């Protein structure tokens, strides 16, 4: 398949608890990994990243999925509601789940301020607490791509989508700015645990189609670019992501005791931004929108 270009508020919060057992069995190691992911995304100010940088992406995915009033929608790894809130404002019945309680709390506040009815829950994209075929539409916007076990996450997306229902995914591409930012940070970061896969792979249609297999049909994959003008200089970009974006914060904490490596990463991130500068500090962040219909409907 070659990608085809097409171009009264109530909110419920439910939280699952996660414990870490000892000694470290495979299951307890996985729980420890999820705890680290929760902590990472709670660092900094991810809602500021959404508000100041990527707010346009949620409505893009809502439009791509054609979400309609009355449909049952699950937004996976929902952050603070970049997809869930516009979907709810269209009249859909929306459940929004995220692994990080702090983001669920932020989403609850944001939905309330917007007058959007969203059922917020703390939940794991790799073990969704929903019945089979429970939703008409399942979405994730630069969210599920960060689940460490790609096949497990993809299987869950499919399981909770009804036959004939739609799946919509928006992911950073490996070749785009954010994918390249992760490539720059990789030598400075903790090595990934065994079995974890790089998030930007979700930005390759062939990878997503391998995960979904013949369980989907009517696939449309489109590469697009988000124009970002929030940063006047490479230094401004770097400093914002150092302060607000969990993965960048964790990477810098890992090398905090080595000033030379900190300075080297500082310089590499500025150089990356300058290479992508379109003039006046504007940049483009490439992403993939992939929609599909679950087979069997």
Tab-separated table of C-alpha atoms in Angstrom:
chain	number	residue	atom	x	y	z
A	1	UNK	CA	0.000	0.000	0.000
A	2	UNK	CA	1.372	3.389	-0.895
A	3	UNK	CA	0.159	6.329	1.222
A	4	UNK	CA	-2.737	8.213	-0.355
A	5	UNK	CA	-2.891	11.966	0.101
A	6	UNK	CA	-6.354	13.275	0.989
A	7	UNK	CA	-5.807	15.990	2.293
A	8	UNK	CA	-23.640	21.713	31.635
A	9	UNK	CA	-20.162	20.016	31.733
A	10	UNK	CA	-19.740	16.673	33.504
A	11	UNK	CA	-16.460	14.854	33.776
A	12	UNK	CA	-15.744	11.521	35.452
A	13	UNK	CA	-12.275	10.491	36.590
A	14	UNK	CA	-11.453	6.859	37.346
A	15	UNK	CA	-8.004	5.782	38.430
A	16	UNK	CA	-6.413	2.353	38.353
A	17	UNK	CA	-3.637	1.744	40.851
A	18	UNK	CA	-0.283	0.267	39.865
A	19	UNK	CA	2.043	-1.434	42.307
A	20	UNK	CA	5.615	-2.617	41.885
A	21	UNK	CA	6.382	-6.135	43.124
A	22	UNK	CA	9.758	-7.541	44.113
A	23	UNK	CA	11.705	-9.446	42.994
A	24	UNK	CA	11.496	-8.125	39.422
A	25	UNK	CA	9.571	-10.679	37.389
A	26	UNK	CA	8.687	-9.768	33.797
A	27	UNK	CA	5.291	-8.502	34.966
A	28	UNK	CA	6.736	-6.400	37.758
A	29	UNK	CA	9.455	-5.055	35.451
A	30	UNK	CA	6.724	-3.957	33.062
A	31	UNK	CA	4.859	-2.225	35.874
A	32	UNK	CA	8.065	-0.460	36.873
A	33	UNK	CA	8.519	0.687	33.268
A	34	UNK	CA	4.975	2.072	33.211
A	35	UNK	CA	5.632	3.906	36.469
A	36	UNK	CA	8.643	5.558	34.844
A	37	UNK	CA	6.527	6.551	31.856
A	38	UNK	CA	3.893	8.028	34.152
A	39	UNK	CA	6.536	10.027	35.991
A	40	UNK	CA	8.176	11.209	32.754
A	41	UNK	CA	4.986	12.651	31.284
A	42	UNK	CA	4.147	14.330	34.588
A	43	UNK	CA	7.384	16.327	34.414
A	44	UNK	CA	7.502	19.819	33.039
A	45	UNK	CA	4.318	21.213	31.487
A	46	UNK	CA	2.907	19.026	28.736
A	47	UNK	CA	-0.326	21.064	28.587
A	48	UNK	CA	1.869	24.029	27.598
A	49	UNK	CA	3.339	21.955	24.760
A	50	UNK	CA	-0.196	21.234	23.566
A	51	UNK	CA	-1.386	24.809	23.982
A	52	UNK	CA	1.638	26.563	22.487
A	53	UNK	CA	2.880	24.064	19.879
A	54	UNK	CA	0.544	21.240	18.797
A	55	UNK	CA	-3.014	22.396	19.538
A	56	UNK	CA	-3.962	22.163	15.834
A	57	UNK	CA	-3.336	18.421	15.699
A	58	UNK	CA	-6.348	17.284	17.721
A	59	UNK	CA	-8.932	18.824	15.367
A	60	UNK	CA	-6.954	17.453	12.385
A	61	UNK	CA	-7.459	13.905	13.677
A	62	UNK	CA	-11.107	14.506	14.577
A	63	UNK	CA	-11.712	15.659	10.992
A	64	UNK	CA	-9.738	12.769	9.488
A	65	UNK	CA	-11.862	10.277	11.429
A	66	UNK	CA	-15.122	12.003	10.521
A	67	UNK	CA	-16.349	11.860	14.121
A	68	UNK	CA	-20.125	12.410	14.301
A	69	UNK	CA	-22.641	13.208	17.051
A	70	UNK	CA	-23.664	10.202	19.108
A	71	UNK	CA	-20.654	8.049	18.234
A	72	UNK	CA	-18.779	6.233	20.989
A	73	UNK	CA	-15.167	7.460	20.893
A	74	UNK	CA	-12.121	6.324	22.859
A	75	UNK	CA	-9.073	8.596	22.821
A	76	UNK	CA	-6.032	6.566	23.877
A	77	UNK	CA	-3.028	8.231	25.556
A	78	UNK	CA	-5.172	11.354	25.463
A	79	UNK	CA	-2.813	13.781	27.179
A	80	UNK	CA	-4.927	16.716	28.321
A	81	UNK	CA	-7.626	16.303	25.683
A	82	UNK	CA	-6.309	17.585	22.374
A	83	UNK	CA	-8.573	15.112	20.503
A	84	UNK	CA	-11.086	14.237	23.209
A	85	UNK	CA	-12.383	17.764	23.737
A	86	UNK	CA	-13.099	18.695	20.086
A	87	UNK	CA	-14.632	15.242	19.570
A	88	UNK	CA	-16.944	15.786	22.556
A	89	UNK	CA	-17.872	19.246	21.327
A	90	UNK	CA	-19.089	17.585	18.109
A	91	UNK	CA	-21.555	15.604	20.196
A	92	UNK	CA	-19.663	12.309	20.448
A	93	UNK	CA	-19.694	10.249	23.654
A	94	UNK	CA	-16.002	10.380	24.537
A	95	UNK	CA	-13.863	8.365	26.920
A	96	UNK	CA	-10.351	9.794	27.297
A	97	UNK	CA	-7.653	7.690	28.929
A	98	UNK	CA	-4.047	8.388	29.811
A	99	UNK	CA	-1.401	6.600	31.851
A	100	UNK	CA	-0.455	9.773	33.763
A	101	UNK	CA	-2.881	10.945	36.473
A	102	UNK	CA	-1.582	14.504	36.302
A	103	UNK	CA	-2.570	14.726	32.631
A	104	UNK	CA	-5.988	13.253	33.366
A	105	UNK	CA	-6.456	15.959	35.991
A	106	UNK	CA	-5.325	18.642	33.531
A	107	UNK	CA	-7.699	17.258	30.907
A	108	UNK	CA	-10.560	17.271	33.385
A	109	UNK	CA	-9.998	20.970	34.043
A	110	UNK	CA	-9.594	21.796	30.363
A	111	UNK	CA	-12.735	19.906	29.367
A	112	UNK	CA	-14.707	21.666	32.081
A	113	UNK	CA	-13.521	25.057	30.912
A	114	UNK	CA	-14.492	24.208	27.333
A	115	UNK	CA	-17.933	22.889	28.266
A	116	UNK	CA	-17.096	19.434	26.914
A	117	UNK	CA	-18.539	16.253	28.418
A	118	UNK	CA	-15.672	13.761	28.651
A	119	UNK	CA	-15.313	10.610	30.741
A	120	UNK	CA	-11.681	10.808	31.928
A	121	UNK	CA	-9.840	7.698	33.154
A	122	UNK	CA	-6.309	6.695	34.129
A	123	UNK	CA	-5.524	3.650	31.996
A	124	UNK	CA	-2.743	1.860	30.131
A	125	UNK	CA	-2.816	1.820	26.313
A	126	UNK	CA	-1.358	-1.693	26.388
A	127	UNK	CA	-4.106	-3.054	28.671
A	128	UNK	CA	-7.276	-1.059	28.007
A	129	UNK	CA	-9.992	-1.743	30.610
A	130	UNK	CA	-12.829	-1.802	28.057
A	131	UNK	CA	-14.900	-4.635	26.555
A	132	UNK	CA	-14.262	-5.921	23.063
A	133	UNK	CA	-15.846	-3.862	20.251
A	134	UNK	CA	-16.971	-1.143	22.674
A	135	UNK	CA	-16.288	1.915	20.472
A	136	UNK	CA	-17.223	3.259	17.057
A	137	UNK	CA	-14.002	5.274	16.779
A	138	UNK	CA	-10.639	4.831	18.533
A	139	UNK	CA	-8.066	7.608	18.226
A	140	UNK	CA	-4.615	8.555	19.429
A	141	UNK	CA	-2.723	11.762	18.671
A	142	UNK	CA	1.045	11.560	19.329
A	143	UNK	CA	0.096	9.351	22.254
A	144	UNK	CA	-0.020	5.591	21.713
A	145	UNK	CA	3.219	5.895	19.739
A	146	UNK	CA	4.997	6.247	23.100
A	147	UNK	CA	3.674	2.945	24.460
A	148	UNK	CA	6.815	0.764	24.581
A	149	UNK	CA	5.346	-2.441	23.112
A	150	UNK	CA	3.898	-1.552	19.742
A	151	UNK	CA	2.154	-4.814	18.875
A	152	UNK	CA	0.489	-5.035	22.254
A	153	UNK	CA	-0.802	-1.465	21.932
A	154	UNK	CA	-2.034	-2.030	18.367
A	155	UNK	CA	-3.840	-5.210	19.400
A	156	UNK	CA	-5.654	-3.284	22.115
A	157	UNK	CA	-6.694	-0.500	19.723
A	158	UNK	CA	-8.230	-3.098	17.428
A	159	UNK	CA	-9.828	-5.142	20.196
A	160	UNK	CA	-11.920	-2.262	21.543
A	161	UNK	CA	-12.999	-1.034	18.078
A	162	UNK	CA	-16.226	-2.566	16.786
A	163	UNK	CA	-16.161	-4.350	13.413
A	164	UNK	CA	-16.657	-1.636	10.817
A	165	UNK	CA	-15.501	1.013	13.284
A	166	UNK	CA	-12.670	3.434	12.613
A	167	UNK	CA	-9.176	3.830	13.993
A	168	UNK	CA	-7.354	7.148	13.616
A	169	UNK	CA	-3.699	7.675	14.508
A	170	UNK	CA	-1.520	10.773	14.277
A	171	UNK	CA	2.204	10.171	14.877
A	172	UNK	CA	5.496	12.010	14.437
A	173	UNK	CA	7.558	10.631	11.548
A	174	UNK	CA	11.163	9.470	12.014
A	175	UNK	CA	12.316	11.874	9.299
A	176	UNK	CA	10.434	14.897	10.651
A	177	UNK	CA	11.597	17.407	13.227
A	178	UNK	CA	10.383	15.620	16.354
A	179	UNK	CA	11.629	12.257	15.088
A	180	UNK	CA	15.018	13.860	14.497
A	181	UNK	CA	14.922	15.427	17.959
A	182	UNK	CA	14.569	11.959	19.472
A	183	UNK	CA	17.461	10.749	17.299
A	184	UNK	CA	19.616	13.608	18.627
A	185	UNK	CA	18.710	12.800	22.236
A	186	UNK	CA	19.141	9.028	21.932
A	187	UNK	CA	22.925	8.882	22.649
A	188	UNK	CA	22.399	10.957	25.799
A	189	UNK	CA	19.397	9.052	27.149
A	190	UNK	CA	19.051	5.881	29.173
A	191	UNK	CA	19.014	2.846	26.870
A	192	UNK	CA	15.483	1.538	26.254
A	193	UNK	CA	14.474	-1.607	28.125
A	194	UNK	CA	14.449	-4.935	26.248
A	195	UNK	CA	11.494	-5.224	23.899
A	196	UNK	CA	10.703	-1.493	23.772
A	197	UNK	CA	10.453	-0.008	20.274
A	198	UNK	CA	11.210	3.566	19.143
A	199	UNK	CA	8.102	5.795	19.162
A	200	UNK	CA	8.669	7.380	15.702
A	201	UNK	CA	8.198	3.988	14.016
A	202	UNK	CA	4.464	4.750	14.269
A	203	UNK	CA	5.152	7.503	11.724
A	204	UNK	CA	5.921	4.889	9.049
A	205	UNK	CA	2.802	3.515	7.325
A	206	UNK	CA	4.427	0.169	6.662
A	207	UNK	CA	5.149	-0.299	10.377
A	208	UNK	CA	1.577	0.514	11.401
A	209	UNK	CA	0.168	-1.750	8.697
A	210	UNK	CA	2.394	-4.578	9.882
A	211	UNK	CA	1.003	-4.092	13.389
A	212	UNK	CA	-2.634	-3.991	12.248
A	213	UNK	CA	-2.334	-6.624	9.520
A	214	UNK	CA	-5.402	-7.889	7.697
A	215	UNK	CA	-7.616	-6.847	10.575
A	216	UNK	CA	-8.161	-3.437	8.910
A	217	UNK	CA	-9.303	-2.165	5.519
A	218	UNK	CA	-9.858	1.188	3.787
A	219	UNK	CA	-6.477	2.438	4.979
A	220	UNK	CA	-5.524	6.033	4.184
A	221	UNK	CA	-2.068	7.294	5.211
A	222	UNK	CA	-1.072	10.913	4.656
A	223	UNK	CA	2.096	12.783	5.587
A	224	UNK	CA	1.461	16.373	6.635
A	225	UNK	CA	3.385	19.148	8.340
A	226	UNK	CA	2.506	21.319	11.320
A	227	UNK	CA	3.909	24.817	10.952
A	228	UNK	CA	5.268	25.966	14.314
A	229	UNK	CA	6.083	29.606	14.951
A	230	UNK	CA	6.285	29.554	18.738
A	231	UNK	CA	10.093	29.827	18.875
A	232	UNK	CA	12.045	32.784	17.538
A	233	UNK	CA	15.420	31.067	17.863
A	234	UNK	CA	16.953	27.629	18.229
A	235	UNK	CA	17.829	28.494	21.810
A	236	UNK	CA	14.202	29.370	22.550
A	237	UNK	CA	13.066	25.993	21.187
A	238	UNK	CA	15.666	24.128	23.236
A	239	UNK	CA	14.881	25.972	26.452
A	240	UNK	CA	11.132	25.441	26.059
A	241	UNK	CA	11.508	21.688	25.537
A	242	UNK	CA	14.023	21.437	28.393
A	243	UNK	CA	11.484	23.047	30.696
A	244	UNK	CA	8.203	21.562	29.452
A	245	UNK	CA	8.632	18.248	27.595
A	246	UNK	CA	8.998	15.131	29.729
A	247	UNK	CA	11.291	13.068	27.444
A	248	UNK	CA	13.704	15.993	27.074
A	249	UNK	CA	13.694	16.671	30.806
A	250	UNK	CA	14.451	13.000	31.583
A	251	UNK	CA	17.323	12.979	29.069
A	252	UNK	CA	18.923	16.034	30.640
A	253	UNK	CA	18.507	14.584	34.133
A	254	UNK	CA	20.368	11.463	32.990
A	255	UNK	CA	23.450	13.503	32.004
A	256	UNK	CA	23.142	16.210	34.670
A	257	UNK	CA	26.389	15.144	36.313
A	258	UNK	CA	28.403	15.593	33.107
A	259	UNK	CA	28.571	19.285	32.114
A	260	UNK	CA	30.351	18.505	28.853
A	261	UNK	CA	27.575	16.203	27.694
A	262	UNK	CA	24.937	18.724	28.767
A	263	UNK	CA	26.680	21.396	26.713
A	264	UNK	CA	26.955	19.029	23.746
A	265	UNK	CA	23.249	18.198	23.825
A	266	UNK	CA	22.426	21.892	24.207
A	267	UNK	CA	24.403	22.625	21.060
A	268	UNK	CA	22.951	19.714	19.071
A	269	UNK	CA	19.349	20.705	19.812
A	270	UNK	CA	19.997	24.316	18.802
A	271	UNK	CA	21.696	23.133	15.603
A	272	UNK	CA	18.718	20.868	14.828
A	273	UNK	CA	16.303	23.786	15.184
A	274	UNK	CA	18.493	26.019	13.035
A	275	UNK	CA	18.637	23.401	10.269
A	276	UNK	CA	14.841	23.335	10.197
A	277	UNK	CA	14.378	27.110	10.434
A	278	UNK	CA	12.164	28.296	7.572
A	279	UNK	CA	12.800	31.924	8.423
A	280	UNK	CA	11.869	34.009	11.409
A	281	UNK	CA	12.067	31.017	13.731
A	282	UNK	CA	9.259	29.101	11.986
A	283	UNK	CA	9.622	25.331	11.606
A	284	UNK	CA	7.601	22.437	10.244
A	285	UNK	CA	6.969	19.268	12.259
A	286	UNK	CA	6.134	16.377	9.928
A	287	UNK	CA	3.525	13.835	11.052
A	288	UNK	CA	1.557	10.909	9.658
A	289	UNK	CA	-2.226	10.668	9.777
A	290	UNK	CA	-3.413	7.095	9.304
A	291	UNK	CA	-7.054	6.077	9.334
A	292	UNK	CA	-8.475	2.599	8.840
A	293	UNK	CA	-11.668	0.624	9.278
A	294	UNK	CA	-11.706	-2.526	11.360
A	295	UNK	CA	-12.500	-5.439	9.074
A	296	UNK	CA	-15.626	-7.497	9.549
A	297	UNK	CA	-18.249	-4.777	9.741
